[in-house]
Amino acid sequence: MPFARVFHTIHRRHDLTPTPSSHLTHLECPECGKSFDADTLQTICKACNSPLLARYDLAQVAAQITPAEIMQRQDGLWRWAELLPVRQLRYRLTLGEGNTALVETPRIGENIGVPRLAVKDESTNPTGSFKDRGLCAAVSRALELGVEEFVIPTAGNAGGSLAAYAALAGARAYVFMPADAPLTNQREVAQYGADLVLVDGLINEAGKQAAAVSQEHGWFDISTLKEPYRLEGKKTMVFEIAAQHNWQLPDVILYPTGGGTGLVGMWKAFHEMIALGWIENKLPRMVSVQASGCAPVVKAIQENAERAEIWQNAHTRASGLRVPLPFADRLVLRTIRESGGTALAVSDEAMTDHQQRLGRSEGIFAAPEGAATLAAAEQLARSGWILPDERVVCFNTGSGLKYT
Ligand SMILES: *Cc1c(COP(=O)(O)O)cnc(C)c1O
Ligand SMILES: [Zn+2]
């Protein structure tokens, strides 16, 4: 039986507050509204082929706790425990994920025409990408519900992240990754003792193979949005952004989109914060940034389509964006439209250029996916979609070191 390690190095010294409990009530299908039991292992709504969303008793959370009290707790993902799915303390795994810096970046900001720019720098997560937030929450919850063996299809970073949390938990992990994914991604999976299967094809092919072995061996398939809880871990990114800006939200958020959990998770978190009375109902415009070599979401937004179509011959150096067809396309497209946002694609050359500009002017070595958001912000400022006095947050979703 696994054991959650408490992260002692940053423990608060006089933390006498009782362990917060999860206020998870049920899961809900956003398409048909049907409700599902949250205390058994669930995957998707099969009738709608849709992800399930976790729902909480927000009125009770609001009555019990204020954000100021939460900010007194030990930092990291689990400080938001009321709004996360794991009930028992011993299953709350941690490698020290979350609690990343929101860095004011006025020099590059001025340079690209967005003077009030900040970068939420997810590269400092334990395995070097924001994937850790999602996998921390999802692996923890799956263990609590009895899972001991995991399988994941990945474009790169999610595989290393699952492998790390599985190692911490003493659980087995099987990772299906495109054979041409960055070498660092392949090596880190082995380093954490997980099994790596290299796939001839992209993440959708890896997904098919993972689903097949999951069926065959009973391993739990922890694919993006095919279980409800990776999304919950990702939510914490915007709880942090709100807290880091005194519960005032930025005007625009730019996010690199592959499978779309980041975007959808943030939008869900905003609505939870409104229901809790933590923020006012003026939400940021959400911008989905993709690579010009793989931009199914951008195409669907431009064509005003309700579903995305599979992108043929997907290619980009930003491996996290090499997702030809996101499973949660409906939720991703709705998020962008509801927020008054937009979607745009940038070239690999623009990513490389902005990686270098960000590194030189701010000391942040961004993943190409993260650098893509700066290239997109520059385009949007130039076209007048972003105004000069607007507060803008770009997400650097991972460390550039993983791509060298
Ligand atoms: C996975 C990944 C993305 C895409 O995130 P989604 O939530 O799948 O849209 C972006 N950047 C990096 C570095 C990633 O690893
Ligand atoms: Zn449904």
Tab-separated table of C-alpha atoms and ligand atoms in Angstrom:
chain	number	residue	atom	x	y	z
A	1	MET	CA	0.000	0.000	0.000
A	2	PRO	CA	1.423	3.372	-1.018
A	3	PHE	CA	2.243	6.182	1.388
A	4	ALA	CA	2.195	9.813	0.828
A	5	ARG	CA	5.400	11.533	1.760
A	6	VAL	CA	5.046	14.784	3.616
A	7	PHE	CA	7.358	17.432	2.254
A	8	HIS	CA	9.104	18.357	5.463
A	9	THR	CA	11.606	20.903	4.240
A	10	ILE	CA	9.031	23.630	3.815
A	11	HIS	CA	6.696	22.637	6.608
A	12	ARG	CA	5.225	25.555	8.486
A	13	ARG	CA	6.484	25.567	11.996
A	14	HIS	CA	3.384	26.462	13.910
A	15	ASP	CA	0.743	24.992	11.671
A	16	LEU	CA	-1.932	23.995	14.153
A	17	THR	CA	-4.813	24.101	11.695
A	18	PRO	CA	-6.661	20.811	11.194
A	19	THR	CA	-6.130	18.927	7.946
A	20	PRO	CA	-8.530	20.406	5.386
A	21	SER	CA	-10.928	17.935	3.823
A	22	SER	CA	-12.019	17.635	0.207
A	23	HIS	CA	-15.526	18.944	-0.508
A	24	LEU	CA	-15.874	16.874	-3.666
A	25	THR	CA	-19.504	15.808	-4.106
A	26	HIS	CA	-19.891	14.192	-7.532
A	27	LEU	CA	-18.792	14.171	-11.158
A	28	GLU	CA	-20.834	15.702	-13.952
A	29	CYS	CA	-20.941	15.348	-17.723
A	30	PRO	CA	-20.853	18.858	-19.240
A	31	GLU	CA	-22.753	17.629	-22.330
A	32	CYS	CA	-25.773	15.738	-20.912
A	33	GLY	CA	-25.622	16.925	-17.291
A	34	LYS	CA	-25.704	13.389	-15.925
A	35	SER	CA	-24.136	12.933	-12.530
A	36	PHE	CA	-21.610	10.191	-11.652
A	37	ASP	CA	-20.386	8.784	-8.331
A	38	ALA	CA	-17.046	10.403	-7.499
A	39	ASP	CA	-15.970	7.740	-5.025
A	40	THR	CA	-15.570	5.000	-7.571
A	41	LEU	CA	-13.105	5.001	-10.430
A	42	GLN	CA	-14.604	6.854	-13.409
A	43	THR	CA	-13.358	7.658	-16.872
A	44	ILE	CA	-15.625	9.584	-19.275
A	45	CYS	CA	-19.342	9.896	-20.048
A	46	LYS	CA	-19.559	7.125	-22.612
A	47	ALA	CA	-22.912	8.293	-23.957
A	48	CYS	CA	-21.446	11.678	-24.934
A	49	ASN	CA	-17.775	10.660	-25.310
A	50	SER	CA	-17.073	13.616	-23.032
A	51	PRO	CA	-14.751	14.296	-20.092
A	52	LEU	CA	-16.343	14.393	-16.633
A	53	LEU	CA	-15.988	17.439	-14.398
A	54	ALA	CA	-15.534	17.260	-10.618
A	55	ARG	CA	-18.091	19.191	-8.578
A	56	TYR	CA	-17.705	20.437	-5.011
A	57	ASP	CA	-19.963	21.776	-2.284
A	58	LEU	CA	-18.775	25.337	-2.857
A	59	ALA	CA	-21.302	26.917	-0.488
A	60	GLN	CA	-19.852	24.860	2.329
A	61	VAL	CA	-16.287	25.715	1.357
A	62	ALA	CA	-17.180	29.420	1.268
A	63	ALA	CA	-18.738	29.152	4.732
A	64	GLN	CA	-15.703	27.388	6.214
A	65	ILE	CA	-12.655	29.091	4.825
A	66	THR	CA	-11.398	32.360	3.368
A	67	PRO	CA	-8.640	32.708	0.785
A	68	ALA	CA	-6.610	34.656	3.361
A	69	GLU	CA	-6.718	31.622	5.661
A	70	ILE	CA	-5.642	29.353	2.832
A	71	MET	CA	-2.658	31.599	2.186
A	72	GLN	CA	-1.517	30.950	5.773
A	73	ARG	CA	-1.063	27.256	5.030
A	74	GLN	CA	2.045	25.463	3.837
A	75	ASP	CA	2.401	26.390	0.171
A	76	GLY	CA	1.966	24.094	-2.809
A	77	LEU	CA	-0.856	22.244	-4.460
A	78	TRP	CA	-2.483	20.729	-1.382
A	79	ARG	CA	-3.079	24.060	0.294
A	80	TRP	CA	-6.222	24.078	-1.928
A	81	ALA	CA	-7.353	20.684	-0.552
A	82	GLU	CA	-11.022	21.646	-0.118
A	83	LEU	CA	-11.208	22.166	-3.882
A	84	LEU	CA	-9.224	19.063	-4.827
A	85	PRO	CA	-10.495	15.488	-5.026
A	86	VAL	CA	-8.320	13.578	-2.543
A	87	ARG	CA	-10.060	12.825	0.763
A	88	GLN	CA	-7.340	11.247	2.889
A	89	LEU	CA	-4.118	12.994	3.851
A	90	ARG	CA	-1.981	9.896	3.318
A	91	TYR	CA	-2.839	9.836	-0.383
A	92	ARG	CA	-1.848	13.449	-1.021
A	93	LEU	CA	1.421	12.801	-2.814
A	94	THR	CA	3.864	15.635	-3.184
A	95	LEU	CA	7.185	16.284	-4.863
A	96	GLY	CA	6.902	20.015	-4.131
A	97	GLU	CA	4.798	20.898	-7.197
A	98	GLY	CA	3.025	24.196	-7.761
A	99	ASN	CA	3.669	27.491	-6.001
A	100	THR	CA	5.441	28.825	-9.067
A	101	ALA	CA	6.503	32.430	-9.567
A	102	LEU	CA	4.445	34.999	-11.431
A	103	VAL	CA	7.336	37.049	-12.773
A	104	GLU	CA	6.818	40.651	-13.857
A	105	THR	CA	8.611	40.922	-17.207
A	106	PRO	CA	8.482	44.597	-18.230
A	107	ARG	CA	11.612	44.503	-20.429
A	108	ILE	CA	10.405	41.853	-22.846
A	109	GLY	CA	6.920	43.268	-22.316
A	110	GLU	CA	7.935	46.696	-23.660
A	111	ASN	CA	9.803	44.978	-26.423
A	112	ILE	CA	6.766	43.066	-27.708
A	113	GLY	CA	4.251	45.866	-27.122
A	114	VAL	CA	2.690	44.480	-23.921
A	115	PRO	CA	4.193	46.623	-21.160
A	116	ARG	CA	2.141	45.077	-18.348
A	117	LEU	CA	3.278	41.537	-19.031
A	118	ALA	CA	3.919	38.827	-16.442
A	119	VAL	CA	5.053	35.241	-17.021
A	120	LYS	CA	3.684	32.433	-14.870
A	121	ASP	CA	6.763	30.255	-14.819
A	122	GLU	CA	5.837	26.586	-14.538
A	123	SER	CA	9.359	25.420	-15.374
A	124	THR	CA	10.192	25.133	-11.678
A	125	ASN	CA	7.832	22.206	-11.122
A	126	PRO	CA	9.523	18.948	-10.000
A	127	THR	CA	9.890	17.412	-13.477
A	128	GLY	CA	10.171	20.771	-15.234
A	129	SER	CA	6.649	21.246	-16.542
A	130	PHE	CA	3.126	22.109	-15.423
A	131	LYS	CA	2.120	18.488	-16.112
A	132	ASP	CA	3.163	17.778	-12.519
A	133	ARG	CA	0.136	19.582	-11.132
A	134	GLY	CA	-2.294	17.415	-13.057
A	135	LEU	CA	-0.536	14.145	-12.471
A	136	CYS	CA	0.012	14.867	-8.788
A	137	ALA	CA	-3.753	15.232	-8.297
A	138	ALA	CA	-4.788	12.409	-10.628
A	139	VAL	CA	-2.293	9.807	-9.399
A	140	SER	CA	-3.104	10.647	-5.776
A	141	ARG	CA	-6.836	10.261	-6.328
A	142	ALA	CA	-6.468	7.071	-8.381
A	143	LEU	CA	-4.364	5.511	-5.604
A	144	GLU	CA	-7.034	6.457	-3.108
A	145	LEU	CA	-9.560	4.627	-5.290
A	146	GLY	CA	-7.382	1.507	-5.456
A	147	VAL	CA	-5.304	1.852	-8.647
A	148	GLU	CA	-1.812	0.331	-8.579
A	149	GLU	CA	-0.848	0.310	-12.265
A	150	PHE	CA	-1.032	3.241	-14.654
A	151	VAL	CA	-0.710	3.704	-18.385
A	152	ILE	CA	-0.361	7.029	-20.214
A	153	PRO	CA	0.009	8.213	-23.805
A	154	THR	CA	2.156	11.319	-23.948
A	155	ALA	CA	3.676	13.809	-26.358
A	156	GLY	CA	6.591	13.991	-23.915
A	157	ASN	CA	6.307	15.780	-20.568
A	158	ALA	CA	3.293	13.977	-19.116
A	159	GLY	CA	5.155	10.661	-19.318
A	160	GLY	CA	8.024	11.837	-17.124
A	161	SER	CA	5.586	13.385	-14.726
A	162	LEU	CA	3.500	10.220	-14.335
A	163	ALA	CA	6.697	8.182	-13.943
A	164	ALA	CA	7.881	10.441	-11.102
A	165	TYR	CA	4.626	10.319	-9.124
A	166	ALA	CA	4.294	6.571	-9.692
A	167	ALA	CA	7.831	6.131	-8.348
A	168	LEU	CA	6.955	8.183	-5.284
A	169	ALA	CA	3.857	6.040	-4.754
A	170	GLY	CA	5.558	2.701	-5.386
A	171	ALA	CA	3.131	2.102	-8.279
A	172	ARG	CA	3.894	0.839	-11.794
A	173	ALA	CA	3.694	3.124	-14.826
A	174	TYR	CA	3.686	2.293	-18.542
A	175	VAL	CA	4.396	5.228	-20.842
A	176	PHE	CA	3.522	5.308	-24.574
A	177	MET	CA	5.456	8.060	-26.351
A	178	PRO	CA	6.178	8.968	-29.999
A	179	ALA	CA	9.602	7.605	-30.929
A	180	ASP	CA	10.660	11.088	-32.065
A	181	ALA	CA	9.722	12.836	-28.781
A	182	PRO	CA	12.612	14.779	-27.167
A	183	LEU	CA	15.323	12.429	-25.843
A	184	THR	CA	15.168	14.027	-22.406
A	185	ASN	CA	11.532	12.960	-22.153
A	186	GLN	CA	12.456	9.398	-23.031
A	187	ARG	CA	15.357	9.281	-20.582
A	188	GLU	CA	13.478	10.700	-17.645
A	189	VAL	CA	10.813	7.993	-17.890
A	190	ALA	CA	13.506	5.316	-17.580
A	191	GLN	CA	15.209	7.249	-14.801
A	192	TYR	CA	12.057	7.050	-12.673
A	193	GLY	CA	11.841	3.307	-13.271
A	194	ALA	CA	8.743	3.312	-15.483
A	195	ASP	CA	8.316	1.214	-18.643
A	196	LEU	CA	8.684	3.200	-21.869
A	197	VAL	CA	7.065	2.050	-25.107
A	198	LEU	CA	8.132	4.050	-28.170
A	199	VAL	CA	5.364	4.432	-30.708
A	200	ASP	CA	5.613	4.866	-34.456
A	201	GLY	CA	3.193	7.794	-34.741
A	202	LEU	CA	1.935	10.746	-32.689
A	203	ILE	CA	0.078	11.035	-29.400
A	204	ASN	CA	-3.228	9.864	-30.900
A	205	GLU	CA	-1.547	6.621	-31.994
A	206	ALA	CA	0.063	6.329	-28.541
A	207	GLY	CA	-3.417	6.876	-27.106
A	208	LYS	CA	-4.862	3.980	-29.092
A	209	GLN	CA	-2.117	1.627	-27.964
A	210	ALA	CA	-2.417	2.759	-24.357
A	211	ALA	CA	-6.186	2.220	-24.415
A	212	ALA	CA	-5.685	-1.283	-25.811
A	213	VAL	CA	-3.228	-2.373	-23.108
A	214	SER	CA	-5.387	-0.728	-20.489
A	215	GLN	CA	-8.292	-2.940	-21.627
A	216	GLU	CA	-6.119	-5.999	-21.790
A	217	HIS	CA	-4.303	-5.681	-18.450
A	218	GLY	CA	-6.647	-3.557	-16.368
A	219	TRP	CA	-4.074	-0.756	-16.025
A	220	PHE	CA	-5.632	2.637	-15.356
A	221	ASP	CA	-5.492	4.928	-18.412
A	222	ILE	CA	-4.584	8.379	-17.094
A	223	SER	CA	-4.788	10.164	-20.505
A	224	THR	CA	-5.577	13.869	-20.716
A	225	LEU	CA	-9.247	14.406	-19.814
A	226	LYS	CA	-10.124	10.695	-20.039
A	227	GLU	CA	-10.210	10.712	-16.251
A	228	PRO	CA	-11.568	13.676	-14.266
A	229	TYR	CA	-8.698	14.672	-11.977
A	230	ARG	CA	-5.707	15.887	-13.975
A	231	LEU	CA	-7.876	18.897	-14.692
A	232	GLU	CA	-8.293	19.476	-10.959
A	233	GLY	CA	-4.552	19.721	-10.388
A	234	LYS	CA	-4.211	22.202	-13.252
A	235	LYS	CA	-6.846	24.429	-11.692
A	236	THR	CA	-4.415	25.429	-8.992
A	237	MET	CA	-2.466	27.523	-11.540
A	238	VAL	CA	-5.146	30.173	-11.519
A	239	PHE	CA	-5.851	30.019	-7.804
A	240	GLU	CA	-2.188	30.997	-7.549
A	241	ILE	CA	-2.408	33.733	-10.183
A	242	ALA	CA	-5.392	35.254	-8.409
A	243	ALA	CA	-3.654	35.066	-5.025
A	244	GLN	CA	-0.450	36.529	-6.488
A	245	HIS	CA	-2.387	39.569	-7.690
A	246	ASN	CA	-4.484	40.235	-4.643
A	247	TRP	CA	-7.533	38.466	-6.156
A	248	GLN	CA	-7.556	40.803	-9.162
A	249	LEU	CA	-7.388	38.898	-12.438
A	250	PRO	CA	-5.408	39.889	-15.535
A	251	ASP	CA	-7.230	41.059	-18.675
A	252	VAL	CA	-5.755	38.420	-20.961
A	253	ILE	CA	-4.204	34.975	-20.407
A	254	LEU	CA	-2.265	33.247	-23.171
A	255	TYR	CA	-1.865	29.498	-22.926
A	256	PRO	CA	-0.186	26.994	-25.254
A	257	THR	CA	-2.785	24.385	-26.148
A	258	GLY	CA	-2.232	20.727	-26.866
A	259	GLY	CA	-4.852	18.543	-25.171
A	260	GLY	CA	-6.403	21.608	-23.581
A	261	THR	CA	-6.411	20.714	-19.866
A	262	GLY	CA	-4.605	23.909	-18.965
A	263	LEU	CA	-7.171	26.137	-20.641
A	264	VAL	CA	-10.241	24.190	-19.513
A	265	GLY	CA	-8.903	23.743	-15.963
A	266	MET	CA	-8.306	27.459	-15.563
A	267	TRP	CA	-11.782	28.342	-16.825
A	268	LYS	CA	-13.334	25.874	-14.377
A	269	ALA	CA	-11.294	27.376	-11.540
A	270	PHE	CA	-12.506	30.902	-12.383
A	271	HIS	CA	-16.107	29.793	-12.089
A	272	GLU	CA	-15.433	28.074	-8.788
A	273	MET	CA	-13.788	31.246	-7.459
A	274	ILE	CA	-16.802	33.331	-8.521
A	275	ALA	CA	-19.162	30.897	-6.782
A	276	LEU	CA	-16.966	31.083	-3.673
A	277	GLY	CA	-17.123	34.886	-3.725
A	278	TRP	CA	-13.325	35.110	-4.026
A	279	ILE	CA	-13.293	37.141	-7.248
A	280	GLU	CA	-15.599	39.364	-9.252
A	281	ASN	CA	-17.292	38.205	-12.375
A	282	LYS	CA	-14.941	39.854	-14.828
A	283	LEU	CA	-12.857	37.089	-16.302
A	284	PRO	CA	-9.780	37.248	-18.509
A	285	ARG	CA	-9.988	36.681	-22.256
A	286	MET	CA	-8.390	33.298	-22.859
A	287	VAL	CA	-6.051	32.926	-25.806
A	288	SER	CA	-5.195	29.482	-27.108
A	289	VAL	CA	-1.776	29.408	-28.739
A	290	GLN	CA	-0.820	26.571	-31.078
A	291	ALA	CA	1.991	25.787	-33.518
A	292	SER	CA	1.435	26.543	-37.190
A	293	GLY	CA	2.389	22.912	-37.892
A	294	CYS	CA	-0.446	21.625	-35.672
A	295	ALA	CA	-3.345	24.003	-35.054
A	296	PRO	CA	-6.684	22.157	-34.957
A	297	VAL	CA	-8.131	24.484	-32.295
A	298	VAL	CA	-7.140	27.624	-34.199
A	299	LYS	CA	-8.740	26.253	-37.341
A	300	ALA	CA	-11.988	25.414	-35.547
A	301	ILE	CA	-12.149	28.915	-34.020
A	302	GLN	CA	-11.518	30.537	-37.392
A	303	GLU	CA	-14.211	28.406	-39.022
A	304	ASN	CA	-16.605	28.879	-36.140
A	305	ALA	CA	-16.915	25.098	-35.825
A	306	GLU	CA	-18.211	23.274	-32.769
A	307	ARG	CA	-15.721	20.425	-33.110
A	308	ALA	CA	-12.086	20.344	-34.157
A	309	GLU	CA	-10.901	18.153	-37.018
A	310	ILE	CA	-7.853	15.973	-36.984
A	311	TRP	CA	-4.745	17.850	-38.210
A	312	GLN	CA	-2.814	15.929	-40.850
A	313	ASN	CA	0.998	15.667	-40.777
A	314	ALA	CA	1.311	17.466	-37.460
A	315	HIS	CA	4.823	18.755	-36.926
A	316	THR	CA	6.432	21.191	-34.482
A	317	ARG	CA	9.415	21.292	-32.174
A	318	ALA	CA	7.015	22.174	-29.352
A	319	SER	CA	6.207	18.544	-28.580
A	320	GLY	CA	3.500	19.470	-26.055
A	321	LEU	CA	1.558	21.089	-28.912
A	322	ARG	CA	1.829	18.115	-31.242
A	323	VAL	CA	-1.719	16.941	-30.539
A	324	PRO	CA	-3.585	16.496	-33.857
A	325	LEU	CA	-7.023	16.235	-32.232
A	326	PRO	CA	-7.722	17.133	-28.603
A	327	PHE	CA	-10.245	14.772	-27.002
A	328	ALA	CA	-11.865	17.690	-25.141
A	329	ASP	CA	-12.233	19.890	-28.230
A	330	ARG	CA	-15.784	20.965	-27.315
A	331	LEU	CA	-14.709	22.212	-23.870
A	332	VAL	CA	-11.629	23.945	-25.252
A	333	LEU	CA	-13.606	25.769	-27.952
A	334	ARG	CA	-16.350	26.765	-25.517
A	335	THR	CA	-13.800	28.143	-23.054
A	336	ILE	CA	-12.206	30.353	-25.695
A	337	ARG	CA	-15.565	31.650	-26.975
A	338	GLU	CA	-17.210	32.181	-23.594
A	339	SER	CA	-14.224	34.183	-22.422
A	340	GLY	CA	-14.272	36.451	-25.474
A	341	GLY	CA	-10.871	35.059	-26.332
A	342	THR	CA	-9.210	33.943	-29.511
A	343	ALA	CA	-6.797	31.374	-30.893
A	344	LEU	CA	-3.715	31.795	-33.012
A	345	ALA	CA	-0.845	29.789	-34.367
A	346	VAL	CA	2.819	30.743	-34.370
A	347	SER	CA	5.737	29.298	-36.329
A	348	ASP	CA	8.551	27.266	-34.817
A	349	GLU	CA	10.931	30.046	-35.884
A	350	ALA	CA	8.941	32.595	-33.863
A	351	MET	CA	9.071	30.260	-30.850
A	352	THR	CA	12.845	29.941	-31.115
A	353	ASP	CA	13.226	33.685	-31.492
A	354	HIS	CA	11.067	34.437	-28.426
A	355	GLN	CA	12.793	31.729	-26.407
A	356	GLN	CA	16.013	33.614	-26.946
A	357	ARG	CA	14.540	37.059	-26.313
A	358	LEU	CA	12.912	35.908	-23.074
A	359	GLY	CA	16.116	34.240	-21.935
A	360	ARG	CA	18.265	37.258	-22.668
A	361	SER	CA	16.017	39.930	-21.268
A	362	GLU	CA	14.483	38.160	-18.258
A	363	GLY	CA	16.619	35.128	-17.386
A	364	ILE	CA	13.853	32.627	-18.080
A	365	PHE	CA	14.694	29.627	-20.272
A	366	ALA	CA	11.238	28.804	-21.597
A	367	ALA	CA	10.019	25.681	-23.349
A	368	PRO	CA	9.124	26.396	-26.999
A	369	GLU	CA	5.440	26.040	-25.997
A	370	GLY	CA	5.874	28.826	-23.426
A	371	ALA	CA	7.804	31.032	-25.842
A	372	ALA	CA	4.946	30.608	-28.321
A	373	THR	CA	2.658	32.584	-26.003
A	374	LEU	CA	5.016	35.579	-26.156
A	375	ALA	CA	5.108	35.430	-29.939
A	376	ALA	CA	1.304	35.336	-29.906
A	377	ALA	CA	1.065	38.255	-27.465
A	378	GLU	CA	3.285	40.304	-29.767
A	379	GLN	CA	1.019	39.587	-32.745
A	380	LEU	CA	-2.108	40.463	-30.748
A	381	ALA	CA	-0.600	43.715	-29.479
A	382	ARG	CA	0.360	44.670	-33.002
A	383	SER	CA	-3.148	44.017	-34.324
A	384	GLY	CA	-4.702	46.003	-31.462
A	385	TRP	CA	-6.493	42.997	-29.926
A	386	ILE	CA	-4.424	43.513	-26.773
A	387	LEU	CA	-4.429	47.155	-25.620
A	388	PRO	CA	-1.262	48.767	-24.247
A	389	ASP	CA	-2.653	49.241	-20.737
A	390	GLU	CA	-3.997	45.698	-20.376
A	391	ARG	CA	-2.540	43.272	-17.870
A	392	VAL	CA	-1.409	40.131	-19.645
A	393	VAL	CA	-0.175	36.794	-18.334
A	394	CYS	CA	1.760	34.416	-20.583
A	395	PHE	CA	2.274	30.856	-19.409
A	396	ASN	CA	5.676	29.300	-19.631
A	397	THR	CA	4.479	25.721	-19.262
A	398	GLY	CA	7.881	24.066	-19.033
A	399	SER	CA	11.647	24.344	-18.962
A	400	GLY	CA	13.589	24.904	-22.161
A	401	LEU	CA	16.271	22.602	-20.760
A	402	LYS	CA	14.083	19.583	-21.520
A	403	TYR	CA	14.326	20.311	-25.258
A	404	THR	CA	18.101	20.619	-25.573
B	1	LIG	C1	1.422	19.325	-22.376
B	1	LIG	C2	2.067	20.616	-22.606
B	1	LIG	C3	1.350	21.697	-23.143
B	1	LIG	C4	-0.083	21.582	-23.591
B	1	LIG	O1	-0.925	21.513	-22.477
B	1	LIG	P1	-2.423	20.974	-22.568
B	1	LIG	O2	-2.968	21.146	-21.225
B	1	LIG	O3	-2.311	19.547	-23.019
B	1	LIG	O4	-3.125	21.789	-23.578
B	1	LIG	C5	1.993	22.912	-23.248
B	1	LIG	N1	3.282	23.064	-22.877
B	1	LIG	C6	4.013	22.047	-22.366
B	1	LIG	C7	5.438	22.299	-21.992
B	1	LIG	C8	3.429	20.793	-22.193
B	1	LIG	O5	4.140	19.796	-21.681
B	2	ZN	ZN	-22.929	12.831	-21.059
